[in-house]
Amino acid sequence: MKILVVEDCRSNRPQLGQRVERFGSTALPAERGGDAIALFAEHHPDLVLLDVALPDMDGFAVARRIRALEKSGERTPIIFLTSPGNDADIERGIAAGGDDYLNLPINDIVLGAKIRAMHRLVLMRASLLAVTRKLDAANQELVRISSSDGLTGVANRRYFDDAISVEWRRARRHSNSIVMMICDVDHFKSYNDTYGHQAGDDCLRKVATAIREHTERPSDIVARFGGEEFAVVLPETTIGGALTVAEKIRLAIRALDIPHASAPSGFVTVSIGIASAAPGFDNPPDDLIQAAGKALERAKHEGRDRVCRADAA
């Protein structure tokens, strides 16, 4: 256990350090408040014994500086060293971030008891922090699982519904456009009928990976929209930029060379519908979804394995 001993008296400081070390701890001595703050930042002691009266600043200011250096969830016990009967110093010390006090001159029995009590407190706090971190990690994993599609690993429909509402409001605030595309695996039912559902699942995983690899910005959203449909939301993107992304996705999926005997090309392909909108107060995101869906239907009607935009004839 490392204990920062902050005492301005040159005769008392070594004695206090020796007494601390008799209890199995390591003493870090400091005479001035500035030195104490520097030692705290460098060594991160487990306990601070802090005199109220120091040559450069009072102990209360030192305590406040120490608290400011601590990260979220950290709290190093601070015991103020004060004269007997000085209740005002005790009150100010607690207000400045202190946890306890010792009357001067220090009694060895009381000092040992305080150190042992604070050591137990440090151990309990460390254990609680470890449990809290494990719970945070578990909660983050639960959030990830609840927002991901179990088969493909991209976002699921529930996440998509929440995310597009958030992006719609953000685009409306900043007067930006937002683009959505729906990618549909061509002739997927016949693929399943020919190769089986396990092969179909593997096909969907490969398609999802290809789509995700070609939407590289952190703000882009890729989600499984339906059985063999994937939705892509591209915030702050022009329709021209989205068409480029869509064409890259279409070609990347052709390049997978997944055999599909029932398809005209002999390989798995996708049809993509694209729509763009500038969100307002009178047009909900459902309008954008419907427009992308209509563009997808036109891509299928015109022969599949192509990209169609909602506002183009």
Short mmCIF file of C-alpha atoms in Angstrom, two decimals:
data_model
loop_
_atom_site.label_atom_id
_atom_site.label_comp_id
_atom_site.label_asym_id
_atom_site.label_seq_id
_atom_site.Cartn_x
_atom_site.Cartn_y
_atom_site.Cartn_z
CA MET A 1 0.00 0.00 0.00
CA LYS A 2 1.48 3.37 -1.05
CA ILE A 3 0.74 6.29 1.26
CA LEU A 4 1.44 9.91 0.31
CA VAL A 5 2.58 11.72 3.48
CA VAL A 6 2.20 15.50 3.12
CA GLU A 7 3.68 17.26 6.15
CA ASP A 8 5.58 20.56 6.18
CA CYS A 9 7.42 19.93 9.45
CA ARG A 10 10.87 18.50 8.64
CA SER A 11 11.08 16.65 11.94
CA ASN A 12 7.54 15.23 11.90
CA ARG A 13 7.57 14.14 8.24
CA PRO A 14 10.33 11.48 8.50
CA GLN A 15 8.87 10.18 11.74
CA LEU A 16 5.41 9.89 10.22
CA GLY A 17 6.90 8.14 7.19
CA GLN A 18 8.67 5.62 9.42
CA ARG A 19 5.52 4.95 11.41
CA VAL A 20 3.58 4.38 8.17
CA GLU A 21 6.21 1.92 6.96
CA ARG A 22 6.01 -0.03 10.23
CA PHE A 23 2.47 -0.93 9.19
CA GLY A 24 3.80 -2.51 5.97
CA SER A 25 3.14 0.46 3.70
CA THR A 26 5.43 2.53 1.45
CA ALA A 27 5.69 6.22 2.36
CA LEU A 28 5.87 8.92 -0.33
CA PRO A 29 6.96 12.07 1.60
CA ALA A 30 6.15 15.61 0.44
CA GLU A 31 6.77 18.95 2.16
CA ARG A 32 4.90 21.29 -0.18
CA GLY A 33 1.47 21.11 -1.77
CA GLY A 34 2.84 21.34 -5.30
CA ASP A 35 5.19 18.43 -4.63
CA ALA A 36 2.29 16.39 -3.22
CA ILE A 37 0.18 16.95 -6.34
CA ALA A 38 3.08 15.92 -8.60
CA LEU A 39 3.75 12.77 -6.54
CA PHE A 40 0.06 11.88 -6.61
CA ALA A 41 -0.08 12.21 -10.41
CA GLU A 42 3.05 10.08 -10.83
CA HIS A 43 2.51 7.30 -8.27
CA HIS A 44 -1.29 7.11 -7.75
CA PRO A 45 -1.03 6.29 -4.03
CA ASP A 46 -3.64 4.25 -2.18
CA LEU A 47 -4.00 6.75 0.68
CA VAL A 48 -3.09 10.41 1.38
CA LEU A 49 -2.17 11.76 4.83
CA LEU A 50 -2.51 15.52 4.34
CA ASP A 51 -1.51 18.32 6.70
CA VAL A 52 -3.78 21.35 6.61
CA ALA A 53 -0.95 23.90 6.92
CA LEU A 54 1.60 23.84 4.06
CA PRO A 55 4.11 26.48 2.94
CA ASP A 56 2.80 27.07 -0.59
CA MET A 57 -0.94 26.28 -0.34
CA ASP A 58 -3.28 24.87 2.27
CA GLY A 59 -4.23 21.20 2.40
CA PHE A 60 -7.78 21.95 1.27
CA ALA A 61 -6.51 23.26 -2.08
CA VAL A 62 -4.28 20.19 -2.43
CA ALA A 63 -7.28 17.90 -1.79
CA ARG A 64 -9.32 19.65 -4.47
CA ARG A 65 -6.45 19.34 -6.97
CA ILE A 66 -6.11 15.65 -6.18
CA ARG A 67 -9.81 15.06 -6.75
CA ALA A 68 -9.55 16.88 -10.08
CA LEU A 69 -6.75 14.53 -11.17
CA GLU A 70 -8.76 11.39 -10.48
CA LYS A 71 -10.54 9.65 -13.33
CA SER A 72 -14.20 8.70 -13.28
CA GLY A 73 -14.81 5.92 -10.74
CA GLU A 74 -11.56 6.61 -8.84
CA ARG A 75 -11.37 7.95 -5.31
CA THR A 76 -8.25 7.85 -3.17
CA PRO A 77 -8.95 8.16 0.58
CA ILE A 78 -7.63 11.43 2.06
CA ILE A 79 -7.06 11.77 5.82
CA PHE A 80 -6.45 15.32 7.05
CA LEU A 81 -3.97 15.98 9.87
CA THR A 82 -5.43 18.68 12.09
CA SER A 83 -5.11 20.15 15.58
CA PRO A 84 -7.48 18.83 18.28
CA GLY A 85 -10.72 20.74 18.60
CA ASN A 86 -10.38 22.53 15.26
CA ASP A 87 -13.84 21.61 14.00
CA ALA A 88 -13.77 24.26 11.26
CA ASP A 89 -10.75 22.59 9.61
CA ILE A 90 -12.48 19.22 9.78
CA GLU A 91 -15.58 20.65 8.09
CA ARG A 92 -13.53 22.38 5.39
CA GLY A 93 -11.50 19.23 4.82
CA ILE A 94 -14.55 17.07 4.23
CA ALA A 95 -16.00 19.72 1.89
CA ALA A 96 -12.72 19.80 -0.07
CA GLY A 97 -12.86 16.05 -0.70
CA GLY A 98 -11.41 14.55 2.46
CA ASP A 99 -12.66 11.30 3.96
CA ASP A 100 -11.39 11.35 7.56
CA TYR A 101 -9.07 13.19 9.95
CA LEU A 102 -6.34 12.53 12.51
CA ASN A 103 -5.62 14.77 15.46
CA LEU A 104 -2.05 15.96 16.03
CA PRO A 105 0.09 14.65 17.65
CA ILE A 106 -0.71 11.32 16.02
CA ASN A 107 -1.32 8.26 18.16
CA ASP A 108 0.24 5.08 16.67
CA ILE A 109 -2.75 2.91 17.60
CA VAL A 110 -5.19 5.32 15.97
CA LEU A 111 -2.92 5.71 12.93
CA GLY A 112 -2.72 1.93 12.45
CA ALA A 113 -6.47 1.57 12.79
CA LYS A 114 -7.10 4.33 10.24
CA ILE A 115 -4.65 2.83 7.75
CA ARG A 116 -6.21 -0.64 8.08
CA ALA A 117 -9.72 0.79 7.70
CA MET A 118 -8.75 2.80 4.61
CA HIS A 119 -6.95 -0.22 3.14
CA ARG A 120 -10.15 -2.24 3.45
CA LEU A 121 -12.03 0.61 1.81
CA VAL A 122 -9.53 0.67 -1.08
CA LEU A 123 -9.91 -3.09 -1.60
CA MET A 124 -13.70 -2.88 -1.50
CA ARG A 125 -13.72 -0.01 -3.98
CA ALA A 126 -11.39 -1.87 -6.35
CA SER A 127 -13.60 -4.95 -6.16
CA LEU A 128 -16.71 -2.88 -6.81
CA LEU A 129 -15.02 -1.14 -9.76
CA ALA A 130 -14.06 -4.50 -11.27
CA VAL A 131 -17.64 -5.75 -10.94
CA THR A 132 -18.97 -2.52 -12.45
CA ARG A 133 -16.65 -2.85 -15.44
CA LYS A 134 -17.76 -6.44 -15.99
CA LEU A 135 -21.40 -5.34 -15.84
CA ASP A 136 -20.72 -2.53 -18.32
CA ALA A 137 -19.04 -4.96 -20.70
CA ALA A 138 -21.95 -7.40 -20.34
CA ASN A 139 -24.48 -4.63 -21.00
CA GLN A 140 -22.58 -3.49 -24.09
CA GLU A 141 -22.55 -7.06 -25.36
CA LEU A 142 -26.31 -7.33 -24.75
CA VAL A 143 -26.87 -4.11 -26.70
CA ARG A 144 -24.71 -5.45 -29.54
CA ILE A 145 -26.58 -8.76 -29.61
CA SER A 146 -30.01 -7.10 -29.46
CA SER A 147 -29.14 -4.77 -32.36
CA SER A 148 -27.43 -7.33 -34.62
CA ASP A 149 -28.88 -9.83 -37.06
CA GLY A 150 -27.93 -13.26 -35.77
CA LEU A 151 -27.27 -14.73 -39.21
CA THR A 152 -25.34 -12.03 -41.06
CA GLY A 153 -23.85 -9.91 -38.27
CA VAL A 154 -25.09 -6.59 -39.69
CA ALA A 155 -27.71 -4.52 -37.87
CA ASN A 156 -31.19 -5.97 -37.54
CA ARG A 157 -34.53 -4.40 -38.51
CA ARG A 158 -35.17 -3.13 -34.99
CA TYR A 159 -31.89 -1.23 -35.00
CA PHE A 160 -32.59 0.08 -38.50
CA ASP A 161 -35.99 1.50 -37.48
CA ASP A 162 -34.42 3.39 -34.55
CA ALA A 163 -31.35 4.51 -36.51
CA ILE A 164 -33.17 5.93 -39.51
CA SER A 165 -35.40 7.99 -37.21
CA VAL A 166 -32.31 9.42 -35.51
CA GLU A 167 -30.58 10.14 -38.84
CA TRP A 168 -33.76 11.69 -40.23
CA ARG A 169 -33.98 14.15 -37.34
CA ARG A 170 -30.26 14.94 -37.58
CA ALA A 171 -30.52 15.60 -41.34
CA ARG A 172 -33.54 17.82 -40.74
CA ARG A 173 -31.67 19.89 -38.12
CA HIS A 174 -28.69 20.43 -40.41
CA SER A 175 -30.65 20.71 -43.68
CA ASN A 176 -28.79 17.74 -45.18
CA SER A 177 -30.01 15.10 -47.57
CA ILE A 178 -30.17 11.41 -46.71
CA VAL A 179 -30.02 8.47 -49.10
CA MET A 180 -31.38 4.98 -48.64
CA MET A 181 -30.88 1.91 -50.77
CA ILE A 182 -32.52 -1.49 -50.59
CA CYS A 183 -30.49 -4.42 -51.93
CA ASP A 184 -32.38 -7.59 -52.82
CA VAL A 185 -30.72 -10.91 -53.69
CA ASP A 186 -32.08 -11.91 -57.09
CA HIS A 187 -34.03 -15.18 -57.38
CA PHE A 188 -33.17 -16.11 -53.80
CA LYS A 189 -36.13 -18.46 -53.33
CA SER A 190 -35.00 -20.58 -56.27
CA TYR A 191 -31.45 -20.49 -54.85
CA ASN A 192 -32.73 -21.95 -51.57
CA ASP A 193 -34.80 -24.53 -53.42
CA THR A 194 -31.79 -25.60 -55.49
CA TYR A 195 -28.96 -25.53 -52.94
CA GLY A 196 -30.73 -25.80 -49.58
CA HIS A 197 -31.23 -23.43 -46.67
CA GLN A 198 -27.72 -23.88 -45.27
CA ALA A 199 -26.21 -22.73 -48.56
CA GLY A 200 -28.77 -19.91 -48.61
CA ASP A 201 -27.65 -18.74 -45.16
CA ASP A 202 -24.03 -18.81 -46.28
CA CYS A 203 -24.96 -16.81 -49.38
CA LEU A 204 -26.66 -14.12 -47.26
CA ARG A 205 -23.63 -13.87 -44.98
CA LYS A 206 -21.33 -13.30 -47.97
CA VAL A 207 -23.67 -10.71 -49.47
CA ALA A 208 -23.92 -8.85 -46.13
CA THR A 209 -20.13 -8.79 -45.80
CA ALA A 210 -19.72 -7.42 -49.33
CA ILE A 211 -22.24 -4.64 -48.65
CA ARG A 212 -20.62 -3.73 -45.36
CA GLU A 213 -17.14 -3.60 -46.92
CA HIS A 214 -18.31 -1.00 -49.43
CA THR A 215 -19.97 1.32 -46.88
CA GLU A 216 -16.87 2.46 -45.06
CA ARG A 217 -17.97 5.61 -43.21
CA PRO A 218 -18.84 5.17 -39.51
CA SER A 219 -22.13 7.00 -40.09
CA ASP A 220 -23.30 4.58 -42.83
CA ILE A 221 -25.86 2.00 -41.67
CA VAL A 222 -26.16 -1.51 -43.07
CA ALA A 223 -29.06 -3.63 -41.83
CA ARG A 224 -30.89 -6.78 -42.78
CA PHE A 225 -34.22 -5.37 -43.90
CA GLY A 226 -36.09 -8.59 -44.62
CA GLY A 227 -35.42 -12.18 -45.61
CA GLU A 228 -33.02 -11.53 -48.49
CA GLU A 229 -33.17 -7.74 -48.43
CA PHE A 230 -30.57 -5.38 -46.97
CA ALA A 231 -31.04 -1.69 -46.28
CA VAL A 232 -28.23 0.86 -46.47
CA VAL A 233 -28.61 4.39 -45.10
CA LEU A 234 -26.08 6.99 -46.25
CA PRO A 235 -26.37 10.27 -44.31
CA GLU A 236 -25.06 13.51 -45.85
CA THR A 237 -24.68 11.86 -49.26
CA THR A 238 -25.69 13.07 -52.71
CA ILE A 239 -27.65 10.81 -55.03
CA GLY A 240 -24.61 10.73 -57.33
CA GLY A 241 -22.35 9.52 -54.52
CA ALA A 242 -24.92 6.91 -53.50
CA LEU A 243 -25.18 5.60 -57.07
CA THR A 244 -21.41 5.10 -57.08
CA VAL A 245 -21.58 3.16 -53.80
CA ALA A 246 -24.51 1.06 -55.08
CA GLU A 247 -22.71 0.15 -58.28
CA LYS A 248 -19.63 -0.89 -56.30
CA ILE A 249 -21.84 -3.13 -54.13
CA ARG A 250 -23.54 -4.66 -57.17
CA LEU A 251 -20.21 -5.46 -58.84
CA ALA A 252 -18.67 -6.75 -55.59
CA ILE A 253 -21.49 -9.28 -55.20
CA ARG A 254 -21.11 -10.43 -58.82
CA ALA A 255 -17.39 -10.82 -58.09
CA LEU A 256 -18.20 -13.29 -55.30
CA ASP A 257 -18.92 -15.80 -58.10
CA ILE A 258 -21.55 -17.67 -56.08
CA PRO A 259 -23.03 -20.22 -58.52
CA HIS A 260 -26.78 -19.92 -59.11
CA ALA A 261 -28.03 -22.30 -61.78
CA SER A 262 -31.54 -20.76 -61.81
CA ALA A 263 -30.31 -17.20 -62.44
CA PRO A 264 -29.90 -15.86 -66.01
CA SER A 265 -26.26 -14.94 -65.30
CA GLY A 266 -25.49 -18.26 -63.61
CA PHE A 267 -24.32 -16.44 -60.48
CA VAL A 268 -25.86 -14.66 -57.49
CA THR A 269 -26.62 -11.01 -58.20
CA VAL A 270 -28.53 -8.20 -56.48
CA SER A 271 -31.02 -5.56 -57.52
CA ILE A 272 -30.74 -2.20 -55.79
CA GLY A 273 -33.28 0.60 -55.41
CA ILE A 274 -32.12 4.06 -54.31
CA ALA A 275 -34.02 7.09 -53.04
CA SER A 276 -32.88 10.46 -51.70
CA ALA A 277 -34.72 12.99 -49.56
CA ALA A 278 -34.23 16.26 -47.72
CA PRO A 279 -36.10 15.63 -44.45
CA GLY A 280 -38.76 18.12 -43.48
CA PHE A 281 -41.51 18.28 -40.87
CA ASP A 282 -44.17 16.99 -43.25
CA ASN A 283 -42.34 14.01 -44.80
CA PRO A 284 -41.59 11.08 -42.46
CA PRO A 285 -38.77 8.58 -43.11
CA ASP A 286 -41.41 6.08 -44.27
CA ASP A 287 -41.66 8.11 -47.48
CA LEU A 288 -37.96 7.52 -48.16
CA ILE A 289 -38.31 3.80 -47.45
CA GLN A 290 -41.30 3.51 -49.80
CA ALA A 291 -39.48 5.42 -52.55
CA ALA A 292 -36.45 3.10 -52.28
CA GLY A 293 -38.81 0.13 -52.38
CA LYS A 294 -40.45 1.36 -55.56
CA ALA A 295 -37.04 1.89 -57.15
CA LEU A 296 -36.15 -1.68 -56.22
CA GLU A 297 -39.33 -2.98 -57.85
CA ARG A 298 -38.42 -1.14 -61.03
CA ALA A 299 -34.91 -2.66 -60.96
CA LYS A 300 -36.50 -6.12 -60.77
CA HIS A 301 -39.01 -5.32 -63.50
CA GLU A 302 -36.26 -4.12 -65.84
CA GLY A 303 -34.30 -7.37 -65.57
CA ARG A 304 -32.60 -7.43 -62.14
CA ASP A 305 -28.85 -7.17 -61.47
CA ARG A 306 -29.03 -3.39 -61.75
CA VAL A 307 -29.36 -0.14 -59.80
CA CYS A 308 -32.42 2.10 -60.16
CA ARG A 309 -33.08 5.46 -58.51
CA ALA A 310 -36.50 6.61 -57.40
CA ASP A 311 -36.42 9.99 -59.17
CA ALA A 312 -35.24 8.69 -62.57
CA ALA A 313 -37.54 7.48 -65.34
#
